[in-house]
Coordinates of N, CA and C in Angstrom, one line a residue:
M1465 N 1.0 -1.5 -0.1 CA 0.4 -0.1 0.2 C 0.8 1.5 0.0
C1466 N 0.4 2.2 0.0 CA 0.9 3.8 0.0 C 0.0 4.6 1.3
G1467 N 0.3 4.9 2.3 CA -0.1 5.6 3.0 C 0.9 6.5 3.5
R1468 N 1.7 6.9 3.5 CA 2.7 8.4 3.7 C 3.4 8.4 2.5
F1469 N 3.8 9.4 2.0 CA 4.8 10.2 0.7 C 5.4 11.5 0.9
A1470 N 6.5 11.8 0.4 CA 7.0 12.8 0.1 C 6.4 14.8 -1.2
Q1471 N 6.2 15.3 -1.4 CA 6.4 16.4 -1.9 C 6.8 17.6 -2.1
R1472 N 8.1 17.1 -2.2 CA 9.4 18.9 -1.9 C 9.8 19.1 -3.1
S1473 N 9.7 18.8 -4.6 CA 10.0 19.1 -6.1 C 9.9 21.1 -6.2
D1474 N 10.1 22.0 -5.8 CA 10.3 23.4 -6.7 C 8.9 23.5 -7.9
P1475 N 8.1 23.6 -7.7 CA 6.7 24.4 -9.3 C 7.9 24.1 -10.0
K1476 N 8.9 24.9 -10.1 CA 9.5 25.0 -11.8 C 10.1 23.3 -11.9
R1477 N 10.5 22.7 -11.4 CA 10.4 21.0 -11.4 C 9.3 20.5 -11.9
L1478 N 8.4 20.5 -11.0 CA 7.3 19.9 -11.3 C 6.9 20.1 -12.3
A1479 N 6.1 21.5 -12.7 CA 6.0 21.8 -13.9 C 6.8 20.9 -15.9
K1480 N 8.4 21.2 -15.8 CA 8.9 20.7 -16.0 C 8.5 19.5 -16.8
E1481 N 9.1 18.6 -15.4 CA 8.5 16.5 -15.3 C 7.1 16.5 -16.1
F1482 N 6.2 17.5 -15.1 CA 4.5 17.3 -15.4 C 4.6 17.8 -16.8
K1483 N 4.9 18.2 -17.5 CA 4.7 19.2 -18.5 C 2.9 19.9 -18.6
V1484 N 3.5 20.6 -17.5 CA 1.8 22.0 -17.2 C 2.4 23.5 -17.1
V1485 N 1.7 24.0 -17.0 CA 1.9 25.1 -17.3 C 2.4 26.3 -16.3
E1486 N 0.8 25.9 -15.4 CA 1.1 26.6 -14.3 C 1.4 25.4 -13.0
V1487 N 1.5 25.6 -11.7 CA 2.3 25.0 -9.9 C 1.5 26.1 -9.5
P1488 N 0.4 25.0 -9.1 CA 0.2 25.4 -7.6 C 0.6 25.5 -6.6
E1489 N 0.8 27.2 -5.7 CA 1.7 27.1 -4.8 C 1.8 26.7 -3.7
V1490 N 3.0 25.7 -2.5 CA 2.6 25.1 -1.7 C 4.4 23.9 -0.7
E1491 N 3.9 24.2 -0.2 CA 5.6 24.4 0.6 C 5.8 23.0 0.7
A1492 N 7.1 22.4 1.4 CA 7.7 20.9 0.6 C 7.0 20.6 1.8
R1493 N 6.6 19.0 2.0 CA 5.8 18.9 2.0 C 6.5 16.8 2.5
Y1494 N 7.1 16.3 3.6 CA 7.7 15.7 3.7 C 6.8 14.2 4.0
N1495 N 5.5 14.2 5.2 CA 5.1 13.5 5.7 C 3.3 14.0 4.8
V1496 N 3.7 13.8 3.8 CA 1.9 13.5 3.2 C 1.2 13.0 3.8
A1497 N -0.1 13.2 4.1 CA -1.2 11.6 4.6 C -2.2 11.3 4.5
P1498 N -2.7 10.2 4.4 CA -4.2 10.7 3.8 C -5.1 11.2 4.3
T1499 N -6.7 11.5 3.5 CA -7.0 13.0 3.9 C -6.6 14.4 3.9
Q1500 N -5.4 14.8 3.5 CA -4.8 15.7 3.1 C -5.2 16.1 1.8
D1501 N -4.6 17.4 1.9 CA -4.6 18.4 -0.2 C -3.8 18.0 -0.5
I1502 N -3.0 17.4 -2.2 CA -2.2 17.1 -2.7 C -1.8 17.8 -3.9
L1503 N -1.1 17.2 -4.1 CA -0.7 18.0 -6.3 C -1.1 16.5 -6.6
G1504 N -2.3 16.7 -8.1 CA -2.1 15.9 -8.5 C -2.5 16.8 -9.6
V1505 N -1.8 15.6 -11.1 CA -2.4 16.2 -12.8 C -3.6 15.5 -12.9
T1506 N -4.3 16.6 -13.9 CA -5.1 15.6 -14.5 C -5.3 16.1 -15.5
E1507 N -5.4 15.9 -16.9 CA -6.0 15.9 -18.4 C -7.5 16.3 -18.6
S1508 N -7.8 16.9 -19.8 CA -9.3 17.4 -19.5 C -9.2 18.2 -21.4
I1509 N -10.1 18.5 -20.9 CA -10.4 19.4 -23.3 C -10.0 20.7 -23.2
D1510 N -9.4 21.1 -21.8 CA -8.7 22.0 -21.1 C -7.0 21.9 -21.8
G1511 N -7.1 20.5 -21.7 CA -5.5 21.2 -21.2 C -4.9 19.9 -20.2
R1512 N -3.8 19.5 -19.6 CA -3.1 19.6 -18.7 C -3.2 20.3 -18.2
E1513 N -3.7 19.7 -16.0 CA -3.4 21.0 -15.1 C -2.3 20.4 -13.9
M1514 N -1.9 20.7 -12.9 CA -1.8 20.6 -11.8 C -2.8 21.0 -10.9
K1515 N -3.3 20.4 -9.7 CA -4.5 20.7 -9.3 C -3.9 20.3 -7.7
F1516 N -5.0 20.7 -7.3 CA -5.2 19.7 -5.9 C -6.4 19.3 -5.1
L1517 N -5.7 18.1 -5.0 CA -6.6 16.7 -4.9 C -7.2 16.3 -3.1
K1518 N -8.3 15.8 -3.0 CA -8.4 15.4 -0.9 C -7.6 13.7 -2.0
W1519 N -6.5 13.6 -1.3 CA -6.4 12.4 -0.4 C -7.2 11.1 -0.6
G1520 N -8.2 10.3 -1.1 CA -8.7 9.1 -0.2 C -10.0 9.8 -1.5
L1521 N -10.0 8.1 -2.2 CA -11.5 8.9 -3.1 C -12.9 8.5 -2.7
I1522 N -14.3 9.7 -2.9 CA -14.9 9.3 -2.7 C -15.9 10.2 -3.7
P1523 N -16.5 7.6 -4.1 CA -17.7 7.7 -5.3 C -18.3 8.9 -5.6
S1524 N -18.5 9.0 -6.7 CA -19.4 10.7 -7.5 C -20.7 10.4 -6.4
W1525 N -20.8 8.5 -6.1 CA -22.8 8.0 -5.4 C -22.4 8.0 -4.6
A1526 N -21.5 7.9 -3.7 CA -21.5 8.6 -1.7 C -22.8 9.1 -2.0
K1527 N -23.1 9.0 -0.6 CA -23.6 9.9 0.3 C -23.0 10.4 0.7
D1528 N -22.0 10.0 1.5 CA -20.5 11.8 2.3 C -19.8 10.5 2.1
T1529 N -18.7 11.6 2.7 CA -18.0 11.7 2.0 C -16.0 10.8 2.9
S1530 N -17.7 10.3 4.1 CA -16.7 9.0 5.1 C -15.7 8.3 4.4
M1531 N -16.9 8.1 3.3 CA -16.0 6.5 2.6 C -14.9 7.1 2.4
G1532 N -14.4 8.2 1.9 CA -12.9 8.9 1.8 C -11.6 7.6 1.7
A1533 N -12.1 8.3 3.0 CA -10.4 7.6 4.4 C -10.5 6.8 3.9
R1534 N -11.8 5.4 3.6 CA -10.8 4.2 3.0 C -10.8 3.8 2.4
L1535 N -10.5 5.0 1.1 CA -10.0 4.8 -0.1 C -8.7 5.1 -0.7
I1536 N -7.7 4.9 0.0 CA -6.2 6.4 -0.1 C -6.0 5.1 -1.5
N1537 N -6.2 3.8 -1.7 CA -5.3 3.3 -2.1 C -6.5 2.6 -2.7
A1538 N -5.7 2.2 -4.3 CA -6.4 1.4 -4.9 C -5.3 0.1 -5.7
R1539 N -6.6 -1.1 -5.3 CA -5.4 -2.9 -5.7 C -5.0 -2.1 -7.5
S1540 N -4.9 -3.0 -8.0 CA -4.6 -2.2 -9.5 C -4.7 -4.1 -10.6
E1541 N -4.9 -5.0 -10.1 CA -5.2 -6.4 -10.2 C -7.3 -6.2 -10.3
T1542 N -7.7 -5.3 -9.1 CA -9.3 -5.6 -9.2 C -9.9 -4.1 -9.9
V1543 N -9.0 -3.5 -10.3 CA -9.9 -1.7 -10.5 C -10.6 -1.8 -11.2
E1544 N -10.3 -2.5 -11.8 CA -11.8 -2.6 -13.1 C -12.9 -3.3 -12.4
E1545 N -12.7 -3.4 -11.4 CA -13.8 -4.3 -11.1 C -14.4 -3.7 -9.7
K1546 N -13.8 -3.5 -9.0 CA -14.5 -2.2 -7.9 C -15.2 -1.2 -8.5
P1547 N -16.5 -1.4 -8.1 CA -17.6 -0.6 -8.2 C -16.6 1.0 -7.8
A1548 N -16.4 1.5 -6.1 CA -15.9 2.7 -6.2 C -15.0 3.1 -7.6
F1549 N -13.6 2.3 -8.1 CA -13.1 2.3 -9.3 C -13.2 2.7 -10.3
R1550 N -14.3 1.4 -11.1 CA -14.0 1.1 -12.6 C -14.6 2.6 -13.3
E1551 N -15.8 3.5 -12.7 CA -15.4 4.4 -13.9 C -14.4 5.1 -14.4
A1552 N -14.0 5.7 -12.9 CA -12.0 6.3 -12.5 C -10.8 6.0 -13.2
F1553 N -11.0 4.9 -13.8 CA -10.5 4.4 -14.5 C -10.3 3.9 -15.5
K1554 N -11.8 4.2 -16.1 CA -12.3 3.9 -17.4 C -12.1 5.7 -18.3
K1555 N -11.9 6.4 -17.0 CA -12.6 8.1 -17.8 C -11.6 9.3 -16.4
R1556 N -11.0 8.8 -15.4 CA -10.7 9.9 -14.9 C -9.1 9.7 -14.2
R1557 N -8.5 9.8 -15.0 CA -7.0 8.9 -14.5 C -6.0 9.9 -13.9
C1558 N -5.1 10.0 -13.0 CA -4.7 10.8 -12.7 C -3.4 10.4 -12.4
I1559 N -1.7 11.7 -12.5 CA -0.5 11.1 -11.4 C -0.6 12.8 -10.2
I1560 N -0.2 11.4 -9.5 CA 0.5 12.3 -8.4 C 1.4 12.4 -8.4
P1561 N 2.5 12.9 -8.5 CA 3.4 13.8 -8.0 C 4.4 13.4 -6.8
A1562 N 5.4 13.0 -7.2 CA 6.0 12.6 -5.3 C 7.6 12.4 -5.2
D1563 N 8.1 12.7 -4.6 CA 9.5 12.9 -3.7 C 10.6 11.3 -3.5
G1564 N 9.3 10.7 -3.3 CA 9.2 9.7 -2.1 C 8.5 8.8 -1.4
F1565 N 8.7 7.9 -0.4 CA 7.2 7.5 -0.2 C 8.1 6.6 1.4
Y1566 N 6.7 6.4 1.6 CA 7.8 5.4 3.1 C 6.8 4.5 3.0
E1567 N 6.8 2.9 3.6 CA 6.9 1.6 4.3 C 7.4 1.4 5.4
W1568 N 6.4 0.8 5.7 CA 6.9 0.0 7.7 C 7.4 -1.3 8.1
Q1569 N 8.5 -1.8 8.1 CA 8.3 -3.3 8.6 C 8.7 -3.4 9.8
R1570 N 7.8 -4.6 9.8 CA 8.0 -4.7 11.1 C 8.9 -6.1 12.0
T1571 N 9.7 -5.8 12.8 CA 10.6 -5.7 13.7 C 11.3 -6.0 15.2
Q1572 N 11.2 -6.9 15.5 CA 11.3 -7.4 16.5 C 10.8 -6.3 17.6
G1573 N 9.1 -6.8 16.8 CA 7.9 -6.4 17.8 C 7.8 -5.2 17.9
R1574 N 8.2 -4.2 16.8 CA 7.9 -2.2 16.5 C 8.1 -2.7 15.1
K1575 N 7.6 -1.5 14.6 CA 7.5 -1.3 13.1 C 8.1 0.2 12.8
Q1576 N 9.4 -1.0 11.5 CA 10.0 0.2 11.4 C 9.9 1.1 9.7
P1577 N 10.0 2.7 10.0 CA 9.6 3.3 8.8 C 11.0 3.3 7.7
F1578 N 10.8 2.9 7.0 CA 11.6 2.5 5.8 C 11.2 4.4 4.5
F1579 N 12.2 4.2 3.3 CA 11.9 5.5 2.5 C 12.5 5.1 1.6
F1580 N 11.3 5.3 0.9 CA 11.8 4.8 -0.9 C 11.8 6.2 -2.1
Q1581 N 13.1 6.5 -2.3 CA 12.8 7.0 -3.7 C 13.5 6.7 -5.0
M1582 N 14.1 7.2 -6.1 CA 14.8 7.3 -7.1 C 16.6 7.3 -6.7
K1583 N 17.3 7.1 -7.2 CA 18.2 7.0 -6.9 C 19.2 8.3 -7.0
D1584 N 18.2 8.6 -8.4 CA 19.4 10.0 -8.3 C 17.7 11.2 -7.9
E1585 N 17.1 11.0 -7.0 CA 16.9 12.6 -6.3 C 15.3 12.5 -6.8
S1586 N 15.6 12.6 -7.8 CA 14.3 12.9 -9.1 C 12.7 12.9 -8.9
P1587 N 11.8 13.6 -8.9 CA 10.3 13.1 -8.9 C 10.1 12.4 -9.3
F1588 N 8.9 11.5 -9.9 CA 8.0 10.7 -10.4 C 6.7 11.2 -9.7
G1589 N 6.2 10.0 -10.3 CA 4.3 9.8 -10.3 C 3.7 8.8 -10.4
F1590 N 3.5 8.6 -9.7 CA 1.9 7.5 -8.9 C 1.1 7.7 -9.8
A1591 N 0.3 6.2 -10.1 CA -0.5 6.5 -10.9 C -1.8 6.5 -10.4
G1592 N -2.7 7.4 -10.0 CA -3.4 7.4 -9.7 C -5.2 8.0 -10.2
L1593 N -6.2 7.8 -9.4 CA -8.0 8.3 -9.8 C -8.2 9.3 -9.2
W1594 N -9.4 9.9 -10.0 CA -10.2 11.0 -9.6 C -11.5 10.6 -10.2
E1595 N -11.5 12.1 -8.9 CA -13.5 11.9 -8.4 C -14.1 12.7 -8.2
R1596 N -15.2 13.8 -9.0 CA -15.8 14.4 -8.4 C -16.8 14.1 -7.4
W1597 N -17.3 14.7 -6.6 CA -18.4 14.5 -5.8 C -18.9 15.6 -5.0
Q1598 N -20.5 15.7 -5.4 CA -20.8 17.1 -4.8 C -22.8 16.7 -4.7
G1599 N -22.1 17.3 -2.9 CA -23.2 17.4 -1.8 C -24.4 18.6 -1.6
E1600 N -25.5 17.0 -1.0 CA -26.5 18.1 -0.8 C -27.2 19.3 -0.8
D1601 N -25.7 20.4 -0.5 CA -25.4 21.4 -0.1 C -24.6 22.3 -1.9
E1602 N -24.1 21.3 -2.7 CA -23.5 21.5 -3.5 C -22.1 21.4 -3.5
E1603 N -21.9 21.7 -2.2 CA -20.6 21.4 -2.3 C -19.4 20.7 -2.8
V1604 N -18.6 20.6 -3.6 CA -17.9 19.5 -4.7 C -16.3 19.8 -4.2
I1605 N -16.1 18.1 -3.8 CA -14.9 17.1 -3.9 C -14.2 16.5 -4.4
E1606 N -13.3 16.9 -5.1 CA -12.7 16.3 -5.6 C -11.3 15.8 -4.9
S1607 N -11.1 14.7 -5.6 CA -10.4 13.3 -4.5 C -10.0 12.5 -5.2
C1608 N -8.9 11.9 -4.9 CA -8.4 11.2 -5.8 C -7.6 9.4 -4.5
T1609 N -7.5 8.7 -5.7 CA -6.6 7.8 -5.1 C -5.2 7.0 -5.9
I1610 N -4.1 6.1 -4.7 CA -2.9 5.4 -6.0 C -3.2 4.4 -6.2
L1611 N -2.8 3.8 -6.5 CA -2.7 2.8 -7.6 C -1.4 1.8 -7.4
T1612 N -1.4 0.6 -6.8 CA -0.7 -0.2 -6.1 C -1.1 -1.5 -6.4
T1613 N 0.4 -1.8 -6.7 CA 0.8 -3.9 -7.4 C 1.6 -4.4 -6.6
E1614 N 2.4 -5.4 -6.8 CA 3.0 -6.6 -5.7 C 4.3 -5.8 -6.0
A1615 N 5.2 -5.7 -4.7 CA 5.9 -4.7 -4.8 C 7.0 -5.8 -5.5
N1616 N 8.4 -4.7 -5.7 CA 9.6 -4.7 -6.4 C 11.0 -5.0 -5.1
E1617 N 12.2 -6.0 -5.8 CA 12.8 -6.1 -5.2 C 13.5 -5.3 -4.3
V1618 N 13.4 -4.3 -3.8 CA 13.6 -3.2 -3.3 C 12.1 -3.0 -2.5
L1619 N 11.6 -3.2 -2.2 CA 9.9 -3.2 -1.0 C 10.5 -4.9 -0.6
R1620 N 10.3 -5.1 -1.7 CA 10.1 -7.0 -0.8 C 10.6 -6.9 0.3
P1621 N 11.9 -7.0 1.2 CA 11.7 -7.0 2.1 C 11.3 -6.1 2.8
V1622 N 10.3 -5.0 3.3 CA 9.5 -4.4 3.9 C 8.2 -4.9 3.5
H1623 N 7.5 -4.2 2.3 CA 6.1 -4.8 2.7 C 5.8 -5.5 1.6
D1624 N 4.7 -5.9 0.8 CA 4.8 -6.9 -0.6 C 3.5 -6.2 -1.5
R1625 N 3.7 -4.8 -1.2 CA 3.0 -4.0 -2.0 C 3.6 -2.8 -2.7
M1626 N 3.6 -2.2 -3.1 CA 4.1 -0.9 -3.4 C 3.3 0.0 -4.7
P1627 N 3.2 1.5 -4.2 CA 2.8 1.9 -5.4 C 2.7 2.4 -6.4
V1628 N 2.5 1.9 -7.7 CA 2.3 1.8 -9.6 C 2.8 3.3 -9.1
I1629 N 4.1 3.0 -9.9 CA 4.8 4.5 -10.4 C 4.9 4.6 -11.5
L1630 N 4.5 5.4 -12.6 CA 4.3 6.0 -14.1 C 6.3 5.9 -14.4
H1631 N 6.5 5.6 -15.3 CA 8.1 6.3 -16.3 C 7.2 7.3 -16.4
S1632 N 8.3 9.1 -17.4 CA 7.9 9.8 -17.7 C 7.4 9.5 -19.0
A1633 N 7.2 8.8 -20.1 CA 6.9 8.5 -21.0 C 5.2 7.8 -21.6
D1634 N 5.1 7.9 -20.0 CA 3.7 7.0 -19.9 C 3.0 7.9 -19.4
Y1635 N 2.6 8.6 -19.4 CA 2.2 9.7 -18.7 C 0.6 10.2 -19.8
E1636 N 1.8 10.5 -20.6 CA 0.6 10.2 -21.7 C -1.3 10.2 -22.6
L1637 N 0.0 8.2 -22.3 CA -1.2 7.5 -22.0 C -2.1 7.6 -20.9
W1638 N -1.8 7.4 -19.7 CA -2.2 7.5 -18.7 C -3.2 8.0 -18.0
L1639 N -2.9 9.0 -18.8 CA -3.9 10.1 -18.7 C -4.7 11.0 -19.8
D1640 N -4.8 10.0 -21.3 CA -5.5 9.7 -21.4 C -6.9 9.9 -21.4
E1641 N -8.3 10.5 -21.7 CA -9.3 9.7 -21.0 C -10.3 8.7 -22.5
D1642 N -9.6 8.5 -23.6 CA -10.2 7.6 -24.1 C -9.9 5.3 -23.4
G1643 N -11.1 6.0 -22.9 CA -11.4 4.0 -21.8 C -10.9 3.2 -23.5
R1644 N -10.6 3.3 -24.1 CA -11.0 1.8 -24.7 C -9.3 1.3 -25.3
K1645 N -8.4 2.2 -24.7 CA -7.2 1.6 -24.7 C -6.7 1.0 -23.0
R1646 N -7.9 -0.5 -22.7 CA -7.5 -0.5 -21.1 C -6.0 -1.5 -21.3
E1647 N -6.4 -2.3 -22.0 CA -5.0 -3.2 -22.4 C -3.4 -2.6 -22.3
L1648 N -3.4 -2.0 -23.1 CA -2.1 -0.7 -22.8 C -2.1 0.0 -21.4
L1649 N -3.7 0.8 -20.7 CA -3.3 1.4 -19.9 C -2.5 -0.3 -18.1
K1650 N -3.2 -1.4 -18.8 CA -3.6 -2.0 -17.6 C -2.0 -2.5 -17.2
D1651 N -0.8 -3.0 -18.7 CA -0.3 -2.9 -19.2 C 1.1 -1.7 -18.3
L1652 N 0.8 -0.6 -18.3 CA 1.7 -0.1 -17.1 C 1.8 0.0 -15.3
L1653 N 1.1 -0.8 -14.9 CA 0.2 -1.5 -13.3 C 0.7 -2.4 -13.1
R1654 N 2.7 -2.6 -13.2 CA 3.3 -2.8 -12.4 C 4.1 -2.7 -11.9
P1655 N 5.7 -3.5 -10.6 CA 6.4 -3.2 -10.3 C 7.3 -1.8 -10.7
Y1656 N 8.2 -0.8 -10.8 CA 8.9 -0.2 -11.0 C 10.0 -0.9 -11.1
S1657 N 11.3 -0.9 -11.8 CA 11.9 -1.3 -11.9 C 13.8 -1.0 -10.5
A1658 N 13.3 -1.5 -9.6 CA 13.8 -1.5 -8.8 C 15.4 -1.2 -8.4
E1659 N 16.3 -1.6 -9.8 CA 17.2 -1.2 -10.1 C 17.2 0.6 -9.6
A1660 N 15.8 1.6 -10.3 CA 16.3 2.6 -10.2 C 16.3 3.1 -8.5
M1661 N 15.8 2.5 -7.9 CA 15.0 2.9 -6.2 C 16.4 3.0 -5.6
V1662 N 16.1 3.3 -4.7 CA 16.7 3.0 -3.3 C 16.5 3.4 -1.9
S1663 N 16.8 2.7 -0.8 CA 15.8 2.4 0.4 C 16.7 2.4 1.4
Y1664 N 16.1 3.3 2.8 CA 16.9 3.0 3.5 C 15.7 3.5 4.9
P1665 N 16.6 3.3 6.1 CA 15.9 3.5 8.0 C 15.6 4.6 8.2
V1666 N 14.0 5.5 8.5 CA 14.6 6.5 9.3 C 13.6 6.7 10.0
S1667 N 14.4 8.2 11.3 CA 12.6 7.9 12.5 C 11.2 7.3 12.2
T1668 N 11.0 7.2 13.2 CA 9.8 7.2 13.7 C 9.1 8.4 14.1
A1669 N 9.9 9.2 13.5 CA 8.7 10.9 14.2 C 8.1 10.6 12.6
I1670 N 7.9 10.2 11.5 CA 7.5 10.5 10.3 C 5.7 9.8 10.8
N1671 N 5.7 8.7 12.0 CA 4.5 7.9 11.8 C 3.3 8.8 12.7
S1672 N 3.5 10.1 13.1 CA 2.8 11.2 13.2 C 2.6 12.2 11.8
P1673 N 1.4 12.7 11.4 CA 0.8 13.2 10.7 C 1.8 14.8 11.2
R1674 N 1.7 15.5 12.2 CA 2.0 16.0 12.3 C 3.0 16.6 12.4
N1675 N 4.4 15.8 12.3 CA 6.2 15.7 12.4 C 6.2 16.7 10.7
Q1676 N 7.1 17.4 10.4 CA 6.9 18.1 8.7 C 8.4 18.3 9.0
G1677 N 9.2 18.4 7.9 CA 10.8 18.8 7.7 C 11.5 17.7 7.2
E1678 N 12.4 18.3 6.8 CA 13.5 17.6 6.0 C 14.1 16.2 6.3
T1679 N 14.3 16.1 7.7 CA 14.8 15.6 8.9 C 14.8 14.6 8.8
L1680 N 12.9 14.1 8.4 CA 12.0 12.8 8.4 C 13.5 12.2 7.5
I1681 N 13.3 12.0 6.1 CA 14.3 11.9 5.5 C 15.5 11.2 5.4
E1682 N 16.4 12.4 6.0 CA 17.3 11.5 6.8 C 17.9 10.2 7.5
R1683 N 18.4 9.1 6.8 CA 18.9 8.1 7.3 C 19.2 8.1 8.5
M1684 N 18.7 6.5 8.5 CA 19.5 6.6 10.7 C 19.6 5.4 10.3
A1685 N 20.4 4.9 12.3 CA 21.0 3.3 11.9 C 19.3 2.6 12.6
I1686 N 19.0 1.5 12.3 CA 17.9 0.8 12.8 C 17.6 0.9 14.4
N1687 N 18.6 1.3 14.8 CA 18.3 0.9 16.8 C 18.6 1.9 17.3
S1688 N 19.2 3.5 16.6 CA 18.4 4.5 16.4 C 17.3 5.4 16.5
A1689 N 16.4 4.4 15.4 CA 15.7 5.6 14.8 C 14.5 4.8 16.2

C-alpha cells in the first residue's frame, strides 16, 4: 500500500517533469498523509493541469464523504471490478507527483519506517484515479486514490505491496481520457524497476502526521530510529 509520501520538489521542476504550465504554490511536504489535499495532474479538453485533490477517493454516488478515508489506495489487479474505482479507471485517471514514499517493516515487535526514492532523487508520478463528488448542499470535492501493485525487489523485504510508479514516457497514455485503451493501460500497472530505486530506514517521527521537515527523510541506524 502507500500511506505516506513526500511532495517536496519546487514548482519549476514539477512543471517541467509533468509538462504543465502552472503549479500551485505549496511548501515542501515531507509527510503527506491520507485525507489531506495533495497535488495531482489531470487531463481534460482544456489541457493538462496540476491542482489539489483530497487524498481518499469519494465515489460520485457516495452519500457522504466518509468513504474517502478508506479508499486511499486501489489494488491495480481489481481496479476494473470495484464499483468505487471502475468508472474513474475508464475516464478519470491522474498522476500524483512524489519525491519518495514510506513503508513500515515489522521487526522485533515494532514497526520500522523506511523511505523509498529514486537513486537520482528525481520526482516521479504515482498512477492515480480521481473523482468529483457533489453533496446535497452543492459542496464539490475532487478526490483521488493511488494505485498499488506487487512489490519489487527493493520493497519486498519491507512490504509486499508498492504504489504504481509511471515512467515519464507513459504519462500521456495514462492521462488519455480514451477508455478504449484498456489493455495498454493495464500494462502500465506493474512494479517499477528496482534498479532505479533506493531505500533506507528513517526516524519513527514520520509516524505522526503533525511532523514535517527534511529531517524526516534523513537516514538513520535502525537501533537509533
